[in-house]
Coordinates of C-alpha atoms and ligand atoms in Angstrom, one line a residue:
M1 CA 0.9 -17.9 14.5
G2 CA -1.6 -20.7 14.4
T3 CA -4.4 -21.4 11.9
K4 CA -7.1 -18.8 11.8
N5 CA -10.6 -19.1 10.6
I6 CA -12.0 -15.8 9.3
L7 CA -15.4 -14.6 8.5
V8 CA -15.2 -11.9 5.9
T9 CA -18.5 -10.1 5.2
G10 CA -18.9 -8.3 1.9
G11 CA -15.9 -10.3 0.5
A12 CA -17.2 -10.1 -3.1
G13 CA -17.1 -6.3 -3.1
F14 CA -14.1 -4.0 -3.9
I15 CA -12.1 -4.0 -0.7
G16 CA -13.2 -7.4 0.5
T17 CA -12.1 -9.0 -2.7
N18 CA -8.7 -7.4 -2.5
F19 CA -8.4 -8.4 1.2
I20 CA -9.3 -12.0 0.5
R21 CA -7.1 -12.3 -2.5
Q22 CA -4.2 -10.9 -0.5
V23 CA -4.8 -12.9 2.7
L24 CA -5.1 -16.2 0.9
V25 CA -1.8 -15.7 -0.9
E26 CA 0.2 -14.2 2.0
M27 CA -1.3 -15.9 5.1
K28 CA -1.1 -19.6 4.3
N29 CA -2.6 -20.7 7.6
W30 CA -5.7 -18.5 7.2
R31 CA -9.0 -19.9 6.0
V32 CA -11.7 -17.5 4.8
V33 CA -15.5 -17.8 4.9
N34 CA -16.9 -15.1 2.6
L35 CA -20.5 -14.1 3.4
D36 CA -21.9 -11.8 0.8
A37 CA -25.4 -10.9 -0.4
L38 CA -24.1 -10.2 -4.0
T39 CA -25.9 -6.9 -4.4
Y40 CA -25.1 -4.9 -7.5
A41 CA -21.6 -4.2 -5.9
G42 CA -20.6 -7.8 -5.3
N43 CA -19.2 -10.1 -7.9
L44 CA -18.2 -13.7 -7.5
A45 CA -16.3 -13.7 -10.7
N46 CA -13.6 -11.8 -8.8
F47 CA -12.4 -15.2 -7.6
Q48 CA -12.7 -17.1 -11.0
D49 CA -9.0 -17.2 -11.5
F50 CA -8.3 -18.8 -8.1
S51 CA -6.1 -22.0 -8.1
T52 CA -7.4 -25.0 -6.3
S53 CA -5.0 -24.4 -3.4
L54 CA -6.6 -21.0 -2.8
T55 CA -10.2 -22.2 -3.4
N56 CA -9.7 -24.9 -0.8
R57 CA -9.3 -22.1 1.8
H58 CA -12.2 -20.0 0.6
R59 CA -15.8 -20.9 1.4
F60 CA -18.4 -18.7 -0.2
I61 CA -21.8 -18.2 1.3
H62 CA -24.5 -16.3 -0.5
G63 CA -26.3 -14.6 2.3
D64 CA -27.3 -11.4 4.0
I65 CA -25.8 -10.1 7.3
R66 CA -29.4 -9.1 8.3
D67 CA -30.4 -12.8 8.2
K68 CA -30.3 -13.7 11.9
S69 CA -31.0 -17.4 11.5
L70 CA -28.3 -17.7 8.8
L71 CA -25.8 -16.0 11.1
A72 CA -26.8 -18.3 14.0
R73 CA -26.2 -21.4 11.8
L74 CA -23.0 -20.1 10.4
F75 CA -21.5 -19.2 13.8
A76 CA -22.5 -22.6 15.2
E77 CA -20.9 -24.4 12.3
E78 CA -17.7 -22.5 12.1
S79 CA -15.5 -21.3 15.1
F80 CA -14.4 -17.9 13.9
D81 CA -11.2 -16.4 15.2
I82 CA -11.8 -13.2 13.3
V83 CA -14.8 -11.4 11.9
A84 CA -13.7 -8.9 9.3
H85 CA -16.7 -6.8 8.5
F86 CA -16.7 -5.1 5.1
A87 CA -20.3 -5.6 4.0
A88 CA -22.1 -2.3 3.5
E89 CA -23.9 -0.1 1.2
S90 CA -21.0 2.1 0.3
H91 CA -21.9 4.8 -2.2
V92 CA -22.7 8.3 -1.0
D93 CA -24.7 9.3 -4.1
R94 CA -26.9 6.2 -3.8
S95 CA -27.4 7.0 -0.1
I96 CA -28.8 10.4 -1.1
L97 CA -31.3 8.9 -3.5
G98 CA -32.2 5.9 -1.3
P99 CA -31.0 6.0 2.3
E100 CA -33.1 3.2 3.7
A101 CA -30.9 0.4 2.4
F102 CA -28.0 2.1 4.2
L103 CA -29.8 2.1 7.5
E104 CA -30.8 -1.6 7.0
T105 CA -27.4 -3.0 6.0
N106 CA -24.9 -0.7 7.7
V107 CA -26.7 -0.3 11.0
E108 CA -29.1 -3.2 11.4
G109 CA -26.7 -5.6 9.6
T110 CA -23.8 -4.6 11.8
F111 CA -25.9 -5.0 14.9
H112 CA -27.0 -8.6 14.0
L113 CA -23.3 -9.5 13.2
L114 CA -22.3 -8.1 16.6
E115 CA -25.0 -10.1 18.3
A116 CA -24.0 -13.3 16.6
S117 CA -20.3 -12.7 17.3
L118 CA -21.0 -11.9 21.0
K119 CA -23.1 -15.0 21.5
S120 CA -20.5 -17.3 19.9
W121 CA -17.6 -15.6 21.7
K122 CA -19.3 -16.0 25.1
E123 CA -20.2 -19.7 24.4
R124 CA -16.6 -20.4 23.6
G125 CA -15.4 -19.0 26.9
R126 CA -14.5 -15.5 25.6
P127 CA -11.3 -16.4 23.8
K128 CA -8.7 -13.5 24.0
R129 CA -7.5 -14.0 20.5
F130 CA -11.0 -13.3 18.9
R131 CA -11.2 -10.1 16.9
F132 CA -14.2 -8.3 15.4
L133 CA -12.7 -5.9 12.9
H134 CA -15.1 -3.2 11.7
I135 CA -14.0 -1.5 8.5
S136 CA -15.3 2.0 8.5
T137 CA -14.6 5.4 6.8
D138 CA -13.1 8.8 7.5
E139 CA -16.4 10.2 6.3
V140 CA -17.8 9.7 9.8
Y141 CA -15.7 12.8 10.9
G142 CA -17.4 15.1 8.4
S143 CA -15.7 17.7 6.4
L144 CA -12.4 19.5 6.9
G145 CA -11.5 23.1 6.0
P146 CA -8.2 23.7 4.2
E147 CA -6.2 22.9 7.4
G148 CA -6.0 20.0 9.8
Y149 CA -6.4 16.3 9.8
F150 CA -8.8 13.6 11.1
T151 CA -7.3 11.9 14.2
E152 CA -8.9 9.0 16.1
S153 CA -10.3 11.5 18.6
T154 CA -11.9 13.9 16.0
P155 CA -15.7 14.1 17.0
Y156 CA -18.1 12.4 14.6
D157 CA -20.0 14.8 12.3
P158 CA -21.3 12.8 9.3
S159 CA -22.9 14.7 6.4
S160 CA -24.5 12.0 4.2
P161 CA -26.9 9.2 4.9
Y162 CA -24.0 6.9 4.1
S163 CA -21.6 8.4 6.6
A164 CA -24.4 8.7 9.2
S165 CA -25.1 5.0 8.9
K166 CA -21.4 4.1 9.2
A167 CA -21.1 6.4 12.2
A168 CA -24.0 4.7 13.9
S169 CA -22.5 1.3 13.2
D170 CA -19.1 2.5 14.6
H171 CA -20.9 3.5 17.8
F172 CA -22.5 0.1 18.1
V173 CA -19.2 -1.7 17.6
R174 CA -17.5 0.5 20.3
A175 CA -20.4 -0.1 22.6
Y176 CA -20.0 -3.9 22.3
F177 CA -16.4 -3.5 23.5
R178 CA -17.1 -1.2 26.4
T179 CA -20.3 -3.0 27.5
Y180 CA -19.6 -6.6 26.8
G181 CA -15.9 -6.8 26.4
L182 CA -16.1 -8.2 22.8
P183 CA -12.7 -7.6 21.4
T184 CA -13.6 -5.2 18.6
I185 CA -11.3 -2.9 16.6
I186 CA -12.5 -0.1 14.3
T187 CA -10.5 1.2 11.3
N188 CA -11.5 4.4 9.6
C189 CA -9.9 4.7 6.2
S190 CA -9.8 7.3 3.5
N191 CA -10.9 6.9 -0.2
N192 CA -9.6 3.6 -1.6
F193 CA -8.8 2.9 -5.3
G194 CA -7.4 0.0 -7.2
P195 CA -8.5 -3.2 -9.0
Y196 CA -12.1 -4.5 -8.7
Q197 CA -13.7 -1.2 -7.7
F198 CA -17.2 -0.9 -9.0
P199 CA -17.3 1.7 -11.7
E200 CA -19.7 4.1 -9.9
K201 CA -16.9 5.7 -7.8
L202 CA -14.8 8.5 -9.1
I203 CA -11.7 6.8 -10.3
P204 CA -13.1 3.7 -12.1
L205 CA -16.0 5.8 -13.5
M206 CA -13.6 8.3 -15.0
I207 CA -11.3 5.6 -16.4
L208 CA -14.1 3.9 -18.2
N209 CA -15.7 7.1 -19.5
I210 CA -12.4 8.3 -20.8
M211 CA -11.9 5.0 -22.6
E212 CA -15.3 5.2 -24.1
E213 CA -15.1 8.9 -24.9
K214 CA -18.0 9.8 -22.7
P215 CA -18.5 13.0 -20.7
L216 CA -16.5 13.2 -17.4
P217 CA -18.9 14.5 -14.8
V218 CA -17.1 16.6 -12.2
Y219 CA -19.3 17.7 -9.3
G220 CA -19.3 21.4 -8.4
D221 CA -16.0 23.1 -8.9
G222 CA -14.0 19.9 -8.7
K223 CA -11.8 21.3 -5.9
Q224 CA -12.9 18.9 -3.2
V225 CA -10.0 17.0 -1.7
R226 CA -9.8 13.3 -1.0
D227 CA -6.9 11.5 0.7
W228 CA -6.3 8.5 -1.7
L229 CA -5.3 5.1 -0.4
Y230 CA -4.3 2.2 -2.6
V231 CA -6.4 -0.7 -1.7
I232 CA -3.4 -3.0 -1.5
D233 CA -1.8 -0.7 1.1
H234 CA -5.1 -0.6 2.9
C235 CA -5.4 -4.4 3.1
D236 CA -1.8 -4.6 4.4
G237 CA -2.8 -2.2 7.1
L238 CA -5.9 -4.3 8.0
V239 CA -3.7 -7.4 8.4
R240 CA -1.3 -5.4 10.7
V241 CA -4.3 -4.3 12.7
L242 CA -5.6 -7.9 13.0
Q243 CA -2.1 -9.1 14.1
E244 CA -1.0 -6.4 16.4
G245 CA -4.0 -4.0 17.0
R246 CA -5.4 -3.5 20.5
P247 CA -9.0 -4.4 21.2
G248 CA -11.2 -1.4 21.9
E249 CA -9.0 0.9 19.7
T250 CA -9.6 2.8 16.6
Y251 CA -7.0 3.2 13.9
N252 CA -7.2 5.7 11.1
I253 CA -5.7 4.5 7.8
G254 CA -4.9 7.1 5.2
G255 CA -2.9 7.2 2.0
G256 CA -1.2 10.5 2.7
A257 CA -2.1 11.5 -0.9
E258 CA -4.4 14.5 -0.8
R259 CA -5.5 15.5 -4.3
Q260 CA -8.3 17.7 -5.7
N261 CA -10.8 15.7 -7.7
I262 CA -10.1 17.8 -10.8
D263 CA -6.4 17.0 -10.5
V264 CA -7.1 13.2 -10.3
V265 CA -9.3 13.5 -13.4
H266 CA -6.6 15.3 -15.3
M267 CA -4.1 12.7 -14.3
L268 CA -6.3 9.9 -15.5
C269 CA -6.9 11.7 -18.8
D270 CA -3.1 12.1 -19.3
F271 CA -2.4 8.4 -18.5
L272 CA -5.0 7.2 -20.8
D273 CA -4.2 9.6 -23.6
V274 CA -0.7 8.1 -23.8
R275 CA -2.2 4.6 -24.0
L276 CA -5.0 5.6 -26.5
D277 CA -2.8 7.9 -28.6
R278 CA -5.0 10.9 -27.9
T279 CA -2.5 13.6 -27.1
G280 CA -2.6 17.3 -28.1
R281 CA -5.9 18.7 -29.4
K282 CA -7.5 15.3 -29.0
S283 CA -6.9 15.2 -25.2
S284 CA -9.5 13.5 -23.1
R285 CA -9.5 16.6 -20.9
N286 CA -11.9 18.0 -23.4
L287 CA -14.5 15.4 -22.1
I288 CA -14.6 17.1 -18.7
Q289 CA -18.0 18.6 -17.8
F290 CA -18.7 20.4 -14.6
V291 CA -22.1 19.2 -13.3
S292 CA -24.3 20.2 -10.4
D293 CA -22.8 19.5 -7.0
R294 CA -23.6 16.7 -4.6
P295 CA -25.9 17.9 -1.8
G296 CA -24.0 18.0 1.5
H297 CA -20.7 17.5 -0.4
D298 CA -17.8 17.2 2.0
R299 CA -15.0 19.6 1.0
R300 CA -12.0 17.9 2.3
Y301 CA -10.9 14.6 3.9
A302 CA -7.4 14.0 5.2
I303 CA -6.2 11.5 7.7
D304 CA -3.6 11.7 10.4
A305 CA -2.2 8.2 10.3
S306 CA 0.4 8.7 12.9
K307 CA -1.2 6.2 15.4
I308 CA -1.1 3.2 13.0
R309 CA 2.3 4.3 11.7
G310 CA 3.8 4.5 15.2
E311 CA 2.1 1.7 17.0
L312 CA 1.8 -0.9 14.2
K313 CA 4.7 0.3 11.9
W314 CA 2.3 0.5 8.9
S315 CA 2.6 3.1 6.2
P316 CA 1.5 3.0 2.5
A317 CA 4.1 1.2 0.4
H318 CA 3.0 2.6 -2.9
K319 CA 3.3 6.1 -4.4
F320 CA -0.1 7.6 -5.5
E321 CA 0.8 8.3 -9.1
E322 CA 2.3 4.8 -9.6
A323 CA -0.6 3.1 -8.0
L324 CA -3.1 5.2 -10.1
E325 CA -1.2 4.2 -13.2
A326 CA -1.3 0.5 -12.3
T327 CA -5.0 0.9 -11.6
V328 CA -5.6 2.4 -15.1
D329 CA -3.7 -0.5 -16.6
W330 CA -5.8 -3.0 -14.6
Y331 CA -9.0 -1.6 -16.1
V332 CA -7.6 -1.5 -19.6
A333 CA -6.5 -5.2 -19.2
N334 CA -9.8 -6.3 -17.7
K335 CA -12.5 -5.1 -20.0
D336 CA -14.3 -8.5 -19.6
W337 CA -14.7 -7.9 -15.9
V338 CA -16.0 -4.4 -16.5
E339 CA -18.6 -5.7 -19.0
M340 CA -19.7 -8.4 -16.5
V341 CA -20.3 -5.9 -13.6
R342 CA -22.2 -3.4 -15.8
S343 CA -25.6 -5.0 -15.5
G344 CA -28.9 -3.5 -16.5
E345 CA -29.1 -2.1 -13.0
Y346 CA -25.8 -0.4 -13.4
R347 CA -26.9 1.3 -16.6
K348 CA -30.1 2.5 -14.9
W349 CA -28.1 4.0 -12.0
I350 CA -25.9 6.0 -14.4
E351 CA -29.0 7.4 -16.1
I352 CA -30.7 8.3 -12.8
N353 CA -27.6 9.9 -11.2
Y354 CA -26.3 11.9 -14.1
D355 CA -29.4 12.9 -16.0
R356 CA -30.7 14.9 -13.0
R357 CA -27.3 16.7 -12.7
G358 CA -27.6 18.1 -16.2
Ligands
LIG401 P1 -18.5 -2.3 -2.1 O1 -19.8 -1.6 -2.2 O2 -17.6 -2.5 -3.2 O3 -18.8 -3.8 -1.5 C1 -19.8 -4.1 -0.5 C2 -20.0 -5.6 -0.5 O4 -21.0 -5.8 0.5 C3 -20.7 -6.1 -1.8 O5 -20.0 -7.3 -2.2 C4 -22.1 -6.4 -1.4 O6 -22.7 -7.4 -2.2 C5 -22.0 -6.7 0.0 N1 -23.2 -6.4 0.8 C6 -24.0 -5.3 0.7 N2 -25.1 -5.5 1.6 C7 -24.9 -6.7 2.1 C8 -25.7 -7.4 3.1 N3 -26.8 -6.9 3.6 N4 -25.3 -8.6 3.5 C9 -24.1 -9.2 3.0 N5 -23.4 -8.5 2.1 C10 -23.8 -7.3 1.6 O7 -17.8 -1.6 -0.8 P2 -16.2 -1.4 -0.6 O8 -15.8 -0.2 -1.3 O9 -15.5 -2.7 -0.8 O10 -16.2 -1.1 0.9 C11 -16.1 -2.1 1.9 C12 -16.2 -1.4 3.3 O11 -15.2 -0.4 3.4 C13 -17.5 -0.8 3.6 O12 -17.9 -1.0 4.9 C14 -17.2 0.7 3.4 O13 -18.0 1.5 4.2 C15 -15.8 0.8 3.8 N6 -15.0 1.9 3.2 C16 -14.8 2.0 1.8 C17 -14.1 3.0 1.3 C18 -13.8 3.1 -0.2 O14 -13.1 4.0 -0.6 N7 -14.3 2.1 -1.0 C19 -13.5 4.0 2.1 C20 -13.7 3.9 3.5 C21 -14.4 2.8 4.0
LIG402 P1 -16.7 8.9 -4.6 O1 -15.8 8.1 -5.4 O2 -18.2 8.8 -4.8 O3 -16.2 8.8 -3.1 P2 -16.7 9.6 -1.8 O4 -17.9 10.4 -2.1 O5 -17.0 8.5 -0.8 O6 -15.5 10.5 -1.4 O7 -16.3 10.4 -4.9 C1 -15.0 11.0 -4.7 C2 -15.1 12.4 -5.0 O8 -15.4 12.6 -6.4 C3 -16.2 13.2 -4.3 O9 -15.7 14.5 -3.9 C4 -17.3 13.3 -5.3 C5 -16.6 13.4 -6.6 N1 -17.2 12.8 -7.8 C6 -17.4 13.6 -9.0 O10 -16.9 14.8 -9.0 N2 -18.0 13.0 -10.1 C7 -18.5 11.7 -10.1 O11 -19.1 11.3 -11.1 C8 -18.3 11.0 -8.9 C9 -18.9 9.6 -8.8 C10 -17.7 11.5 -7.8

């Protein structure tokens, strides 16, 4: 395959960082332009350890996907073969307390990116190899009962301002394929975990609270189910989709690892207790506190990944428990990173979100 010039939006966030790190190592003929507004969730230090050979293929641009003139300049300057769109406001709890930013970045931002992509694609004679990959979530499908799975044809039924904004953006992306022929692909993935995840999401938050002997806030009865996907497996799947996926299609990407939240928290306690020598009566499980539930809390997510498995021969390469343990070890080994991302704003968020839950 020839050289590819890729625009990655939100490349300083959790999944974008893992994607860029993986792509630059594995795809020697790919060059990445990383456009990120560096909100609280974005961190350039994620690339600090890059060798010169990787840095040479990574151009960082500090900017906002809502900035139309910046997009116009960037698309004129660079001939992108691929736009991999990760940038988003991504945290459900934040969307409940402040939905506007979600509408602005996830819907308007995606719209401006589509417009810039369409203009550039048309000006270049509609190259067939161009791809606009929109990274979305299984949360657009709403909540499952105890049975069944989300397939690519499950009707959209989002519950939170976050998932509503992602659903709206998915509709725009699909419309740009159907109306203008822009070669777009949508992926809807399940809950990711792994290195570089901002410690406001369940797994990294619990890891750090266990390490610091702080309360472990479990929402409601803790029996909600998520289908956990190791970020490394997710990024492999995204590369497969970029290489072999068909324009206009949607691919669901799931980890095939359904677990209740409380079981995940127990597992994290047990992994860390061994490392912190806290077994028996000192177990970190004593730190668990059941707190008031999230409004509109989806009960269960679970993905039917048979389409990507059959069509693109992708399936997760890692076992959940092993990947979770590796993630725990990453946070233990990267305390400096954790300190760096826990800004004053982070501390304020923890106070606002957890004080009101009691
Ligand atoms: P994240 O919150 O860790 O990172 C988002 C990144 O986008 C940050 O670097 C932030 O600075 C950047 N950003 C935010 N607003 C921006 C703007 N207006 N312009 C430019 N950059 C902006 O999110 P993540 O967990 O890495 O998720 C990436 C994508 O994957 C999102 O679209 C999210 O909806 C989707 N997704 C995530 C998960 C998950 O479990 N994390 C699951 C399903 C789908
Ligand atoms: P989260 O990581 O926020 O992802 P999402 O809401 O996108 O699934 O939450 C995962 C699950 O963990 C979800 O059911 C809410 C629950 N949760 C808690 O019980 N306590 C917490 O402190 C957090 C952040 C999440």
